[in-house]
mmCIF file of C-alpha atoms in Angstrom:
data_model
loop_
_atom_site.group_PDB
_atom_site.id
_atom_site.type_symbol
_atom_site.label_atom_id
_atom_site.label_comp_id
_atom_site.label_asym_id
_atom_site.label_seq_id
_atom_site.Cartn_x
_atom_site.Cartn_y
_atom_site.Cartn_z
ATOM 1 C CA MET A 1 -64.182 -16.267 29.950
ATOM 2 C CA VAL A 2 -60.991 -17.015 28.043
ATOM 3 C CA THR A 3 -60.881 -13.454 26.709
ATOM 4 C CA ALA A 4 -61.186 -12.035 30.234
ATOM 5 C CA VAL A 5 -58.190 -14.129 31.345
ATOM 6 C CA VAL A 6 -56.145 -13.064 28.333
ATOM 7 C CA VAL A 7 -57.031 -9.379 28.878
ATOM 8 C CA ALA A 8 -56.096 -9.644 32.580
ATOM 9 C CA LEU A 9 -52.783 -11.329 31.673
ATOM 10 C CA VAL A 10 -51.906 -8.661 29.102
ATOM 11 C CA ALA A 11 -52.856 -5.885 31.533
ATOM 12 C CA GLY A 12 -50.655 -7.449 34.239
ATOM 13 C CA ILE A 13 -47.687 -7.700 31.887
ATOM 14 C CA ALA A 14 -48.171 -4.084 30.753
ATOM 15 C CA LEU A 15 -48.414 -2.893 34.357
ATOM 16 C CA GLY A 16 -45.239 -4.821 35.291
ATOM 17 C CA ALA A 17 -43.358 -3.341 32.336
ATOM 18 C CA LEU A 18 -44.514 0.143 33.309
ATOM 19 C CA LEU A 19 -43.289 -0.357 36.901
ATOM 20 C CA VAL A 20 -39.897 -1.582 35.678
ATOM 21 C CA TRP A 21 -39.599 1.430 33.381
ATOM 22 C CA PHE A 22 -40.462 3.911 36.168
ATOM 23 C CA SER A 23 -38.066 2.301 38.630
ATOM 24 C CA SER A 24 -35.203 2.383 36.115
ATOM 25 C CA ARG A 25 -35.845 6.091 35.504
ATOM 26 C CA ALA A 26 -35.869 6.795 39.257
ATOM 27 C CA ALA A 27 -32.552 4.962 39.732
ATOM 28 C CA ALA A 28 -30.918 6.927 36.901
ATOM 29 C CA ARG A 29 -31.853 10.329 38.368
ATOM 30 C CA VAL A 30 -29.153 12.229 40.238
ATOM 31 C CA PRO A 31 -30.434 13.267 43.679
ATOM 32 C CA GLU A 32 -30.779 16.970 44.315
ATOM 33 C CA ALA A 33 -30.136 18.964 47.444
ATOM 34 C CA THR A 34 -32.909 18.976 50.018
ATOM 35 C CA ILE A 35 -33.720 22.614 49.329
ATOM 36 C CA GLY A 36 -34.698 21.816 45.750
ATOM 37 C CA ARG A 37 -31.727 23.158 43.837
ATOM 38 C CA ARG A 38 -28.433 21.723 42.729
ATOM 39 C CA LEU A 39 -25.282 22.890 44.420
ATOM 40 C CA PRO A 40 -22.513 23.902 42.027
ATOM 41 C CA ALA A 41 -19.539 21.604 41.797
ATOM 42 C CA VAL A 42 -16.929 22.421 44.429
ATOM 43 C CA ALA A 43 -14.042 20.729 42.680
ATOM 44 C CA PRO A 44 -15.014 19.867 39.094
ATOM 45 C CA GLY A 45 -12.908 17.509 37.049
ATOM 46 C CA LEU A 46 -12.103 14.969 39.770
ATOM 47 C CA ARG A 47 -11.524 11.504 38.411
ATOM 48 C CA ALA A 48 -13.276 8.404 39.752
ATOM 49 C CA GLY A 49 -11.367 6.370 42.319
ATOM 50 C CA SER A 50 -11.758 3.130 44.191
ATOM 51 C CA VAL A 51 -12.876 4.046 47.724
ATOM 52 C CA ILE A 52 -16.513 3.108 48.369
ATOM 53 C CA THR A 53 -18.898 4.668 50.910
ATOM 54 C CA SER A 54 -21.372 2.587 52.867
ATOM 55 C CA GLU A 55 -23.993 3.279 50.160
ATOM 56 C CA ASN A 56 -21.623 1.826 47.497
ATOM 57 C CA THR A 57 -20.952 5.235 45.997
ATOM 58 C CA VAL A 58 -17.497 5.709 44.526
ATOM 59 C CA VAL A 59 -15.351 8.336 46.241
ATOM 60 C CA ASP A 60 -12.085 9.093 44.503
ATOM 61 C CA GLU A 61 -8.760 9.656 46.233
ATOM 62 C CA VAL A 62 -8.619 13.326 45.260
ATOM 63 C CA THR A 63 -11.979 13.956 46.930
ATOM 64 C CA LEU A 64 -10.830 12.154 50.074
ATOM 65 C CA ALA A 65 -7.636 14.204 50.141
ATOM 66 C CA GLU A 66 -9.605 17.411 49.710
ATOM 67 C CA MET A 67 -12.041 16.356 52.438
ATOM 68 C CA THR A 68 -9.151 15.593 54.767
ATOM 69 C CA ARG A 69 -7.688 19.036 54.118
ATOM 70 C CA LEU A 70 -11.040 20.720 54.729
ATOM 71 C CA LEU A 71 -11.625 18.776 57.952
ATOM 72 C CA THR A 72 -8.197 19.599 59.341
ATOM 73 C CA GLU A 73 -8.923 23.269 58.624
ATOM 74 C CA GLY A 74 -12.210 22.931 60.515
ATOM 75 C CA LYS A 75 -14.382 23.356 57.414
ATOM 76 C CA ARG A 76 -16.848 20.557 58.047
ATOM 77 C CA LEU A 77 -19.675 22.138 56.048
ATOM 78 C CA GLU A 78 -17.503 22.471 52.947
ATOM 79 C CA ALA A 79 -16.370 18.851 53.291
ATOM 80 C CA THR A 80 -20.006 17.730 53.529
ATOM 81 C CA ARG A 81 -20.907 19.778 50.480
ATOM 82 C CA LEU A 82 -17.989 18.346 48.515
ATOM 83 C CA LEU A 83 -19.002 14.768 49.342
ATOM 84 C CA HIS A 84 -22.634 15.510 48.500
ATOM 85 C CA VAL A 85 -21.785 16.988 45.108
ATOM 86 C CA ARG A 86 -19.198 14.382 44.114
ATOM 87 C CA THR A 87 -21.106 11.237 45.139
ATOM 88 C CA GLY A 88 -24.764 12.181 44.869
ATOM 89 C CA LEU A 89 -25.369 11.194 48.494
ATOM 90 C CA THR A 90 -28.123 13.050 50.280
ATOM 91 C CA LEU A 91 -26.950 15.881 52.491
ATOM 92 C CA LEU A 92 -27.844 13.877 55.587
ATOM 93 C CA ALA A 93 -25.893 10.825 54.423
ATOM 94 C CA ALA A 94 -22.944 13.012 53.406
ATOM 95 C CA LYS A 95 -22.989 14.695 56.824
ATOM 96 C CA SER A 96 -22.915 11.341 58.585
ATOM 97 C CA GLN A 97 -20.056 10.082 56.367
ATOM 98 C CA VAL A 98 -18.055 13.251 57.050
ATOM 99 C CA ALA A 99 -18.654 12.825 60.789
ATOM 100 C CA GLU A 100 -17.378 9.232 60.598
ATOM 101 C CA TRP A 101 -14.296 10.249 58.630
ATOM 102 C CA GLU A 102 -13.716 13.119 61.017
ATOM 103 C CA THR A 103 -13.572 10.714 63.954
ATOM 104 C CA VAL A 104 -11.331 8.345 61.994
ATOM 105 C CA LEU A 105 -8.970 11.218 61.264
ATOM 106 C CA GLY A 106 -9.036 12.262 64.909
ATOM 107 C CA VAL A 107 -9.895 15.832 64.028
ATOM 108 C CA GLU A 108 -11.276 17.748 66.990
ATOM 109 C CA ARG A 109 -13.837 20.441 66.517
ATOM 110 C CA ALA A 110 -12.940 23.964 67.527
ATOM 111 C CA THR A 111 -15.671 23.930 70.183
ATOM 112 C CA GLU A 112 -14.255 20.773 71.746
ATOM 113 C CA ARG A 113 -10.805 22.371 71.878
ATOM 114 C CA ALA A 114 -12.276 25.489 73.466
ATOM 115 C CA HIS A 115 -14.132 23.450 76.100
ATOM 116 C CA ALA A 116 -11.002 21.460 76.872
ATOM 117 C CA ALA A 117 -9.031 24.666 77.318
ATOM 118 C CA LEU A 118 -11.646 26.038 79.724
ATOM 119 C CA ARG A 119 -11.555 22.999 81.987
ATOM 120 C CA PRO A 120 -8.595 23.316 84.326
ATOM 121 C CA LEU A 121 -6.375 20.307 84.918
ATOM 122 C CA ASP A 122 -5.718 21.337 88.506
ATOM 123 C CA HIS A 123 -8.450 20.511 90.965
ATOM 124 C CA PRO A 124 -8.246 21.693 94.582
ATOM 125 C CA GLU A 125 -8.932 18.229 96.018
ATOM 126 C CA VAL A 126 -6.548 16.274 93.775
ATOM 127 C CA SER A 127 -3.059 15.982 95.215
ATOM 128 C CA ASP A 128 0.001 15.292 93.082
ATOM 129 C CA ALA A 129 0.018 11.662 94.265
ATOM 130 C CA ILE A 130 -3.610 11.104 93.248
ATOM 131 C CA ALA A 131 -3.036 12.839 89.901
ATOM 132 C CA GLU A 132 -0.030 10.593 89.234
ATOM 133 C CA GLN A 133 -2.041 7.473 90.103
ATOM 134 C CA VAL A 134 -4.863 8.612 87.805
ATOM 135 C CA ARG A 135 -2.398 9.190 84.947
ATOM 136 C CA GLU A 136 -0.843 5.766 85.541
ATOM 137 C CA LEU A 137 -4.238 4.028 85.527
ATOM 138 C CA LEU A 138 -5.322 5.869 82.384
ATOM 139 C CA GLY A 139 -2.051 4.948 80.711
ATOM 140 C CA ARG A 140 -2.857 1.290 81.308
ATOM 141 C CA GLY A 141 -6.415 1.729 80.019
ATOM 142 C CA LYS A 142 -8.055 1.440 83.449
ATOM 143 C CA THR A 143 -10.536 4.301 83.129
ATOM 144 C CA PHE A 144 -13.072 2.810 85.542
ATOM 145 C CA LYS A 145 -10.432 2.317 88.238
ATOM 146 C CA ALA A 146 -9.204 5.891 87.739
ATOM 147 C CA MET A 147 -12.762 7.146 88.127
ATOM 148 C CA LYS A 148 -13.221 5.010 91.244
ATOM 149 C CA LEU A 149 -9.958 6.344 92.703
ATOM 150 C CA LEU A 150 -11.029 9.956 92.184
ATOM 151 C CA ARG A 151 -14.465 9.355 93.643
ATOM 152 C CA SER A 152 -13.144 7.524 96.719
ATOM 153 C CA ARG A 153 -10.322 9.943 97.588
ATOM 154 C CA THR A 154 -12.140 13.225 96.859
ATOM 155 C CA THR A 155 -15.648 14.611 97.112
ATOM 156 C CA MET A 156 -15.929 14.928 93.318
ATOM 157 C CA ARG A 157 -19.259 14.255 91.698
ATOM 158 C CA LEU A 158 -19.379 11.738 88.865
ATOM 159 C CA THR A 159 -19.558 14.370 86.118
ATOM 160 C CA THR A 160 -16.698 16.382 87.618
ATOM 161 C CA ALA A 161 -14.535 13.256 87.836
ATOM 162 C CA ALA A 162 -15.386 12.364 84.245
ATOM 163 C CA HIS A 163 -14.412 15.879 83.090
ATOM 164 C CA TYR A 164 -11.177 15.662 85.059
ATOM 165 C CA ILE A 165 -10.290 12.301 83.462
ATOM 166 C CA ASP A 166 -11.178 13.661 80.023
ATOM 167 C CA THR A 167 -8.917 16.657 80.616
ATOM 168 C CA VAL A 168 -6.056 14.443 81.792
ATOM 169 C CA ARG A 169 -6.422 12.378 78.598
ATOM 170 C CA ARG A 170 -6.407 15.480 76.382
ATOM 171 C CA HIS A 171 -3.284 16.854 78.046
ATOM 172 C CA ALA A 172 -1.563 13.472 77.753
ATOM 173 C CA MET A 173 -1.961 13.429 73.943
#
């Protein structure tokens, strides 16, 4: 009976040591791209910096500057790839980080700019007085009141009024 207890104890310790060894090997591995191959380095030789992502991965200042440049040029895919290669984040996590930084930077996508250009600021039912009141309310941060004003003084549907307010905001910037 004593030997069975000792054998079980030794087996448990060996199994625990094996689990610790496997987990340390898994943590040391660099993640690969989801398609099963490594992407080549986009900007090799970047030095480590002090900015940390939400997954506690170090992102250096040079990488952030390069990502900012790529995002302002509309090259979101290249910025995602750069972040993925430099930090070892998964492509999905890198894409979400780039999207967050893109909103922080205030960079508009080309499609959003094209849609904004297609929506006319002039609407047949909106007089100059109503347009001025809407701009004044939006300037004070009263979006709901501006929407209510448009809906009460015109026959605009909710989506049309929302698009109109969005267009007024874009032209005000």
